Amino acid sequence: MGRMTQRLRVERLGERPARRIESVAVEEPLEIRVAALPDRGVPAGGNPLRPESTTVTTTMRLPGDDFDLALGHLVAEGLIADGDAVATMMHCTDTGPDGSPTFNVVEVTLAAGVSLRRPITERTEIATSACGVCGSTSVDDLLAALPHSPSTDETRVELDAIHAGMDAMRTRQKVFEATGGVHAAALLAPDGELLVVREDIGRHNAVDKVIGWAAREGGLPLRGHTLLVSSRAGFEIAQKAAVAGVPVLACVSAATTLAIEVAERSGLTLLGFVRGDRATAYAHARRISQIDPGL
């Protein structure tokens, strides 16, 4: 799996102690930089101008799908509207101590005349693999800036389709299968087709990768779709789903109080404990076909 896993020697403890080689998920930083083109845009030769770039965030991530992660982060944090706001994305030529390229810096060049929708904080945002709030400090701030409110989406989703989507996502978690150490997010189409699966050590990064894929495909807002996540539903996950215009968020584990508040106030259907044949509806259960739409 290339740079996503590394084979390491470990000590198995217990009744049958043994030394063995196991696959471990790779964790490396990704720095996301943004540069704005002048109004004249890209010259005739096809190569973009190289204006000065600004670091937006540095996050610890599973290498791979870096462009999706960078684009999804910018969209989910309300810095740009969609994929059309971006002219180019490229890995910078950074090198490690041994002189080899690390591919740990992505530079996003905005389209001509496009600027970020809000200022970047003065200090560099250092995000761990577990947090993703980077910018929204309250539910009120989030709701005031929502570009696509889920509240107007009258989608109805079969609970069986969500369970089938979760099962399909699990079969496509290749890095998890090898290491047991990563989260996944996936997007379920209105007809029940599983469109994309992305893995990462951080659940918010996995969600950003899915949103970034949708932005590249011109699919925003994600009306009629269901976002699947192989973890709990925290504030940052509900935030990103609401910003992307997803009407239904379904998670394997529980939801937090702040995630439920985001869902209730934004119109997002929030499901937790989506396992086997059951689920817990925390907000706006009317979209689930097995539930009375009057609830």
mmCIF file of C-alpha atoms in Angstrom:
data_model
loop_
_atom_site.group_PDB
_atom_site.id
_atom_site.type_symbol
_atom_site.label_atom_id
_atom_site.label_comp_id
_atom_site.label_asym_id
_atom_site.label_seq_id
_atom_site.Cartn_x
_atom_site.Cartn_y
_atom_site.Cartn_z
ATOM 1 C CA MET A 1 0.000 0.000 0.000
ATOM 2 C CA GLY A 2 2.905 2.294 -0.662
ATOM 3 C CA ARG A 3 3.345 5.041 1.910
ATOM 4 C CA MET A 4 0.119 4.177 3.776
ATOM 5 C CA THR A 5 1.539 1.238 5.753
ATOM 6 C CA GLN A 6 4.898 0.163 7.082
ATOM 7 C CA ARG A 7 6.038 -3.320 8.073
ATOM 8 C CA LEU A 8 7.551 -3.330 11.567
ATOM 9 C CA ARG A 9 8.780 -5.941 14.023
ATOM 10 C CA VAL A 10 6.558 -6.213 17.109
ATOM 11 C CA GLU A 11 6.330 -8.321 20.262
ATOM 12 C CA ARG A 12 3.068 -10.229 20.714
ATOM 13 C CA LEU A 13 2.347 -10.623 24.439
ATOM 14 C CA GLY A 14 0.004 -12.972 26.296
ATOM 15 C CA GLU A 15 -0.300 -16.723 26.504
ATOM 16 C CA ARG A 16 1.602 -17.224 23.261
ATOM 17 C CA PRO A 17 4.283 -14.501 23.139
ATOM 18 C CA ALA A 18 6.032 -14.190 19.813
ATOM 19 C CA ARG A 19 8.045 -11.852 17.646
ATOM 20 C CA ARG A 20 6.442 -11.088 14.309
ATOM 21 C CA ILE A 21 6.215 -8.551 11.497
ATOM 22 C CA GLU A 22 2.988 -6.518 11.286
ATOM 23 C CA SER A 23 1.671 -3.693 9.120
ATOM 24 C CA VAL A 24 1.304 -0.337 10.882
ATOM 25 C CA ALA A 25 -0.549 2.723 9.545
ATOM 26 C CA VAL A 26 1.764 5.563 8.556
ATOM 27 C CA GLU A 27 1.230 8.928 10.273
ATOM 28 C CA GLU A 28 2.858 11.988 8.708
ATOM 29 C CA PRO A 29 2.122 15.737 8.708
ATOM 30 C CA LEU A 30 0.485 17.479 5.786
ATOM 31 C CA GLU A 31 0.906 21.221 5.440
ATOM 32 C CA ILE A 32 -1.772 22.900 3.321
ATOM 33 C CA ARG A 33 -0.783 26.179 1.703
ATOM 34 C CA VAL A 34 -2.977 28.549 -0.289
ATOM 35 C CA ALA A 35 -1.889 31.070 -2.911
ATOM 36 C CA ALA A 36 -4.088 33.542 -4.786
ATOM 37 C CA LEU A 37 -3.627 34.313 -8.473
ATOM 38 C CA PRO A 38 -3.831 37.898 -9.688
ATOM 39 C CA ASP A 39 -6.799 38.743 -11.894
ATOM 40 C CA ARG A 40 -4.846 38.011 -15.057
ATOM 41 C CA GLY A 41 -4.789 34.328 -14.039
ATOM 42 C CA VAL A 42 -2.806 31.673 -15.873
ATOM 43 C CA PRO A 43 -0.462 32.744 -18.688
ATOM 44 C CA ALA A 44 -0.678 31.419 -22.239
ATOM 45 C CA GLY A 45 1.967 28.759 -21.599
ATOM 46 C CA GLY A 46 -0.400 26.969 -19.245
ATOM 47 C CA ASN A 47 1.772 27.203 -16.127
ATOM 48 C CA PRO A 48 0.201 29.098 -13.248
ATOM 49 C CA LEU A 49 1.931 32.100 -11.793
ATOM 50 C CA ARG A 50 3.657 31.455 -8.492
ATOM 51 C CA PRO A 51 2.350 34.017 -6.028
ATOM 52 C CA GLU A 52 3.386 33.836 -2.387
ATOM 53 C CA SER A 53 1.504 31.178 -0.458
ATOM 54 C CA THR A 54 0.158 31.151 3.101
ATOM 55 C CA THR A 55 -0.060 28.116 5.366
ATOM 56 C CA VAL A 56 -3.661 27.359 6.299
ATOM 57 C CA THR A 57 -3.164 24.285 8.478
ATOM 58 C CA THR A 58 -0.861 21.415 9.301
ATOM 59 C CA THR A 59 -2.580 18.140 10.143
ATOM 60 C CA MET A 60 -1.341 14.666 10.961
ATOM 61 C CA ARG A 61 -2.735 12.296 8.356
ATOM 62 C CA LEU A 62 -2.470 8.981 6.549
ATOM 63 C CA PRO A 63 -0.589 9.733 3.301
ATOM 64 C CA GLY A 64 -2.692 9.368 0.173
ATOM 65 C CA ASP A 65 -5.550 11.317 -1.407
ATOM 66 C CA ASP A 66 -3.760 14.487 -0.293
ATOM 67 C CA PHE A 67 -5.450 16.698 -2.890
ATOM 68 C CA ASP A 68 -8.863 15.509 -1.740
ATOM 69 C CA LEU A 69 -7.848 16.240 1.859
ATOM 70 C CA ALA A 70 -6.598 19.731 1.052
ATOM 71 C CA LEU A 71 -9.619 20.676 -1.051
ATOM 72 C CA GLY A 72 -12.075 19.107 1.370
ATOM 73 C CA HIS A 73 -10.541 20.925 4.315
ATOM 74 C CA LEU A 74 -10.830 24.293 2.574
ATOM 75 C CA VAL A 75 -14.477 23.632 1.689
ATOM 76 C CA ALA A 76 -15.493 22.114 5.022
ATOM 77 C CA GLU A 77 -13.915 24.963 6.982
ATOM 78 C CA GLY A 78 -15.758 27.553 4.884
ATOM 79 C CA LEU A 79 -12.625 28.989 3.278
ATOM 80 C CA ILE A 80 -13.811 28.337 -0.296
ATOM 81 C CA ALA A 81 -17.191 27.472 -1.791
ATOM 82 C CA ASP A 82 -16.377 24.515 -4.058
ATOM 83 C CA GLY A 83 -13.872 23.021 -6.475
ATOM 84 C CA ASP A 84 -14.350 25.831 -8.987
ATOM 85 C CA ALA A 85 -12.533 28.147 -6.572
ATOM 86 C CA VAL A 86 -9.263 26.279 -7.216
ATOM 87 C CA ALA A 87 -6.995 26.639 -10.253
ATOM 88 C CA THR A 88 -4.296 24.085 -9.391
ATOM 89 C CA MET A 89 -3.049 21.804 -6.625
ATOM 90 C CA MET A 90 0.466 20.443 -6.389
ATOM 91 C CA HIS A 91 2.860 18.780 -3.972
ATOM 92 C CA CYS A 92 5.741 21.078 -3.115
ATOM 93 C CA THR A 93 9.281 19.792 -3.494
ATOM 94 C CA ASP A 94 10.003 19.466 0.228
ATOM 95 C CA THR A 95 12.613 16.904 1.265
ATOM 96 C CA GLY A 96 13.284 14.829 4.346
ATOM 97 C CA PRO A 97 16.555 14.450 6.297
ATOM 98 C CA ASP A 98 17.789 11.915 3.750
ATOM 99 C CA GLY A 99 17.168 14.316 0.872
ATOM 100 C CA SER A 100 14.268 12.368 -0.607
ATOM 101 C CA PRO A 101 10.894 14.049 -1.297
ATOM 102 C CA THR A 102 8.304 13.737 1.474
ATOM 103 C CA PHE A 103 5.172 14.868 -0.397
ATOM 104 C CA ASN A 104 4.028 16.401 2.887
ATOM 105 C CA VAL A 105 3.173 19.871 1.579
ATOM 106 C CA VAL A 106 0.278 20.651 -0.782
ATOM 107 C CA GLU A 107 -0.026 24.088 -2.362
ATOM 108 C CA VAL A 108 -3.498 25.113 -3.521
ATOM 109 C CA THR A 109 -3.638 27.984 -6.002
ATOM 110 C CA LEU A 110 -6.990 29.736 -6.110
ATOM 111 C CA ALA A 111 -8.665 30.579 -9.408
ATOM 112 C CA ALA A 112 -8.133 34.059 -10.816
ATOM 113 C CA GLY A 113 -10.018 36.675 -8.847
ATOM 114 C CA VAL A 114 -10.940 34.244 -6.043
ATOM 115 C CA SER A 115 -9.978 34.958 -2.448
ATOM 116 C CA LEU A 116 -10.565 33.065 0.779
ATOM 117 C CA ARG A 117 -14.006 33.652 2.237
ATOM 118 C CA ARG A 118 -12.644 34.404 5.694
ATOM 119 C CA PRO A 119 -9.222 35.346 7.071
ATOM 120 C CA ILE A 120 -6.730 32.706 8.098
ATOM 121 C CA THR A 121 -5.815 32.888 11.776
ATOM 122 C CA GLU A 122 -2.556 34.684 12.464
ATOM 123 C CA ARG A 123 -0.828 31.606 13.825
ATOM 124 C CA THR A 124 -0.515 28.375 11.903
ATOM 125 C CA GLU A 125 -3.293 25.991 12.842
ATOM 126 C CA ILE A 126 -1.758 22.721 14.058
ATOM 127 C CA ALA A 127 -4.473 20.065 13.948
ATOM 128 C CA THR A 128 -3.995 16.651 15.499
ATOM 129 C CA SER A 129 -5.495 13.575 13.868
ATOM 130 C CA ALA A 130 -8.368 13.753 16.381
ATOM 131 C CA CYS A 131 -9.559 17.342 16.098
ATOM 132 C CA GLY A 132 -10.930 19.336 13.233
ATOM 133 C CA VAL A 133 -12.693 22.400 14.558
ATOM 134 C CA CYS A 134 -10.181 24.804 12.899
ATOM 135 C CA GLY A 135 -12.235 27.968 12.583
ATOM 136 C CA SER A 136 -15.798 27.455 13.799
ATOM 137 C CA THR A 137 -15.864 28.444 17.462
ATOM 138 C CA SER A 138 -19.567 27.965 18.116
ATOM 139 C CA VAL A 139 -22.712 26.497 16.639
ATOM 140 C CA ASP A 140 -24.026 30.032 16.049
ATOM 141 C CA ASP A 141 -20.966 30.881 13.945
ATOM 142 C CA LEU A 142 -21.367 27.691 11.957
ATOM 143 C CA LEU A 143 -25.052 28.187 11.228
ATOM 144 C CA ALA A 144 -24.550 31.805 10.234
ATOM 145 C CA ALA A 145 -21.988 30.777 7.617
ATOM 146 C CA LEU A 146 -23.683 27.665 6.198
ATOM 147 C CA PRO A 147 -23.578 27.852 2.380
ATOM 148 C CA HIS A 148 -25.998 24.938 1.867
ATOM 149 C CA SER A 149 -28.456 24.271 4.693
ATOM 150 C CA PRO A 150 -29.606 20.630 4.903
ATOM 151 C CA SER A 151 -32.946 21.845 6.297
ATOM 152 C CA THR A 152 -34.474 22.317 2.826
ATOM 153 C CA ASP A 153 -33.552 18.808 1.615
ATOM 154 C CA GLU A 154 -36.613 16.521 1.720
ATOM 155 C CA THR A 155 -34.647 13.350 0.950
ATOM 156 C CA ARG A 156 -35.970 10.041 2.277
ATOM 157 C CA VAL A 157 -33.447 7.243 2.844
ATOM 158 C CA GLU A 158 -34.021 3.531 3.419
ATOM 159 C CA LEU A 159 -32.402 2.357 6.646
ATOM 160 C CA ASP A 160 -31.541 -0.910 4.890
ATOM 161 C CA ALA A 161 -29.608 1.076 2.272
ATOM 162 C CA ILE A 162 -27.587 2.763 5.023
ATOM 163 C CA HIS A 163 -26.745 -0.593 6.613
ATOM 164 C CA ALA A 164 -25.774 -1.987 3.208
ATOM 165 C CA GLY A 165 -23.591 1.075 2.627
ATOM 166 C CA MET A 166 -21.847 0.564 5.966
ATOM 167 C CA ASP A 167 -21.151 -3.067 5.057
ATOM 168 C CA ALA A 168 -19.801 -2.042 1.646
ATOM 169 C CA MET A 169 -17.605 0.648 3.205
ATOM 170 C CA ARG A 170 -16.124 -1.913 5.582
ATOM 171 C CA THR A 171 -15.126 -4.223 2.699
ATOM 172 C CA ARG A 172 -13.249 -1.324 1.054
ATOM 173 C CA GLN A 173 -11.248 -0.298 4.143
ATOM 174 C CA LYS A 174 -8.005 -1.803 2.872
ATOM 175 C CA VAL A 175 -5.655 0.036 5.249
ATOM 176 C CA PHE A 176 -7.854 -0.810 8.238
ATOM 177 C CA GLU A 177 -7.874 -4.434 7.159
ATOM 178 C CA ALA A 178 -4.068 -4.429 7.130
ATOM 179 C CA THR A 179 -3.448 -2.392 10.282
ATOM 180 C CA GLY A 180 -6.629 -1.954 12.357
ATOM 181 C CA GLY A 181 -5.511 1.633 12.918
ATOM 182 C CA VAL A 182 -7.526 3.998 10.704
ATOM 183 C CA HIS A 183 -10.991 5.490 10.302
ATOM 184 C CA ALA A 184 -13.091 5.646 7.129
ATOM 185 C CA ALA A 185 -15.725 7.879 5.588
ATOM 186 C CA ALA A 186 -17.872 7.181 2.553
ATOM 187 C CA LEU A 187 -20.578 8.771 0.447
ATOM 188 C CA LEU A 188 -23.831 7.028 -0.375
ATOM 189 C CA ALA A 189 -25.692 8.225 -3.480
ATOM 190 C CA PRO A 190 -29.490 8.762 -3.444
ATOM 191 C CA ASP A 191 -29.907 5.425 -5.265
ATOM 192 C CA GLY A 192 -27.836 3.591 -2.632
ATOM 193 C CA GLU A 193 -24.603 3.324 -4.637
ATOM 194 C CA LEU A 194 -21.409 3.690 -2.612
ATOM 195 C CA LEU A 195 -19.584 6.411 -4.531
ATOM 196 C CA VAL A 196 -16.302 6.834 -2.678
ATOM 197 C CA VAL A 197 -14.458 5.556 0.406
ATOM 198 C CA ARG A 198 -11.543 7.347 2.027
ATOM 199 C CA GLU A 199 -9.396 6.257 4.992
ATOM 200 C CA ASP A 200 -7.280 8.248 7.438
ATOM 201 C CA ILE A 201 -5.895 8.095 10.958
ATOM 202 C CA GLY A 202 -8.182 11.046 11.752
ATOM 203 C CA ARG A 203 -11.921 10.696 11.281
ATOM 204 C CA HIS A 204 -12.216 14.383 10.341
ATOM 205 C CA ASN A 205 -9.504 13.915 7.704
ATOM 206 C CA ALA A 206 -11.397 10.969 6.214
ATOM 207 C CA VAL A 207 -14.503 13.174 5.975
ATOM 208 C CA ASP A 208 -12.487 16.006 4.399
ATOM 209 C CA LYS A 209 -11.160 13.567 1.799
ATOM 210 C CA VAL A 210 -14.706 12.547 0.863
ATOM 211 C CA ILE A 211 -15.861 16.172 0.645
ATOM 212 C CA GLY A 212 -12.776 17.038 -1.398
ATOM 213 C CA TRP A 213 -13.536 14.211 -3.825
ATOM 214 C CA ALA A 214 -17.093 15.519 -4.206
ATOM 215 C CA ALA A 215 -15.787 19.052 -4.778
ATOM 216 C CA ARG A 216 -13.416 17.829 -7.512
ATOM 217 C CA GLU A 217 -16.335 16.011 -9.146
ATOM 218 C CA GLY A 218 -18.516 19.134 -9.050
ATOM 219 C CA GLY A 219 -20.931 17.404 -6.695
ATOM 220 C CA LEU A 220 -21.473 20.105 -4.056
ATOM 221 C CA PRO A 221 -23.855 20.599 -2.366
ATOM 222 C CA LEU A 222 -24.424 16.930 -1.583
ATOM 223 C CA ARG A 223 -28.208 17.010 -1.640
ATOM 224 C CA GLY A 224 -29.808 13.574 -1.377
ATOM 225 C CA HIS A 225 -26.605 11.891 -0.215
ATOM 226 C CA THR A 226 -25.681 10.133 3.009
ATOM 227 C CA LEU A 227 -22.290 10.537 4.678
ATOM 228 C CA LEU A 228 -21.067 7.372 6.413
ATOM 229 C CA VAL A 229 -18.379 7.520 9.104
ATOM 230 C CA SER A 230 -16.732 4.608 10.927
ATOM 231 C CA SER A 231 -16.474 6.461 14.239
ATOM 232 C CA ARG A 232 -18.422 8.584 16.674
ATOM 233 C CA ALA A 233 -20.201 11.758 15.588
ATOM 234 C CA GLY A 234 -18.508 14.743 17.189
ATOM 235 C CA PHE A 235 -18.995 18.446 16.516
ATOM 236 C CA GLU A 236 -16.406 18.555 13.744
ATOM 237 C CA ILE A 237 -18.013 15.703 11.806
ATOM 238 C CA ALA A 238 -21.512 17.222 12.014
ATOM 239 C CA GLN A 239 -20.040 20.612 11.081
ATOM 240 C CA LYS A 240 -18.403 19.294 7.932
ATOM 241 C CA ALA A 241 -21.507 17.357 6.890
ATOM 242 C CA ALA A 242 -23.710 20.443 7.305
ATOM 243 C CA VAL A 243 -21.316 22.676 5.362
ATOM 244 C CA ALA A 244 -21.253 20.188 2.475
ATOM 245 C CA GLY A 245 -25.063 20.156 2.376
ATOM 246 C CA VAL A 246 -25.380 16.489 3.322
ATOM 247 C CA PRO A 247 -28.914 15.734 4.590
ATOM 248 C CA VAL A 248 -28.028 12.484 6.429
ATOM 249 C CA LEU A 249 -24.992 11.632 8.567
ATOM 250 C CA ALA A 250 -24.697 8.027 9.779
ATOM 251 C CA CYS A 251 -21.978 6.946 12.207
ATOM 252 C CA VAL A 252 -20.920 3.617 13.669
ATOM 253 C CA SER A 253 -20.618 4.971 17.214
ATOM 254 C CA ALA A 254 -22.391 7.471 19.449
ATOM 255 C CA ALA A 255 -22.995 11.179 18.940
ATOM 256 C CA THR A 256 -21.930 13.980 21.272
ATOM 257 C CA THR A 257 -24.212 16.698 22.622
ATOM 258 C CA LEU A 258 -22.667 19.370 20.420
ATOM 259 C CA ALA A 259 -22.986 17.232 17.301
ATOM 260 C CA ILE A 260 -26.663 16.715 18.128
ATOM 261 C CA GLU A 261 -27.158 20.456 18.578
ATOM 262 C CA VAL A 262 -25.534 21.140 15.207
ATOM 263 C CA ALA A 263 -27.776 18.522 13.592
ATOM 264 C CA GLU A 264 -30.971 19.755 15.226
ATOM 265 C CA ARG A 265 -30.380 23.400 14.358
ATOM 266 C CA SER A 266 -29.027 22.866 10.831
ATOM 267 C CA GLY A 267 -31.654 20.326 9.736
ATOM 268 C CA LEU A 268 -29.190 17.435 9.493
ATOM 269 C CA THR A 269 -30.448 13.899 10.106
ATOM 270 C CA LEU A 270 -28.001 12.329 12.559
ATOM 271 C CA LEU A 271 -27.780 8.576 13.132
ATOM 272 C CA GLY A 272 -25.453 6.789 15.535
ATOM 273 C CA PHE A 273 -24.785 3.170 16.489
ATOM 274 C CA VAL A 274 -25.447 2.119 12.891
ATOM 275 C CA ARG A 275 -24.531 -1.511 13.375
ATOM 276 C CA GLY A 276 -26.108 -4.772 12.319
ATOM 277 C CA ASP A 277 -29.749 -3.979 11.709
ATOM 278 C CA ARG A 278 -30.177 -1.121 14.180
ATOM 279 C CA ALA A 279 -29.465 2.580 14.520
ATOM 280 C CA THR A 280 -30.144 5.443 16.935
ATOM 281 C CA ALA A 281 -31.726 8.590 15.509
ATOM 282 C CA TYR A 282 -30.598 11.725 17.354
ATOM 283 C CA ALA A 283 -32.077 14.416 15.108
ATOM 284 C CA HIS A 284 -34.520 14.788 12.194
ATOM 285 C CA ALA A 285 -35.454 11.121 11.984
ATOM 286 C CA ARG A 286 -38.195 11.961 9.448
ATOM 287 C CA ARG A 287 -35.811 11.322 6.538
ATOM 288 C CA ILE A 288 -35.452 7.634 7.428
ATOM 289 C CA SER A 289 -38.116 5.725 5.563
ATOM 290 C CA GLN A 290 -38.856 3.276 8.392
ATOM 291 C CA ILE A 291 -39.771 6.168 10.693
ATOM 292 C CA ASP A 292 -42.951 8.234 10.691
ATOM 293 C CA PRO A 293 -42.051 11.440 8.757
ATOM 294 C CA GLY A 294 -44.089 13.426 11.257
ATOM 295 C CA LEU A 295 -41.467 12.776 13.959
#
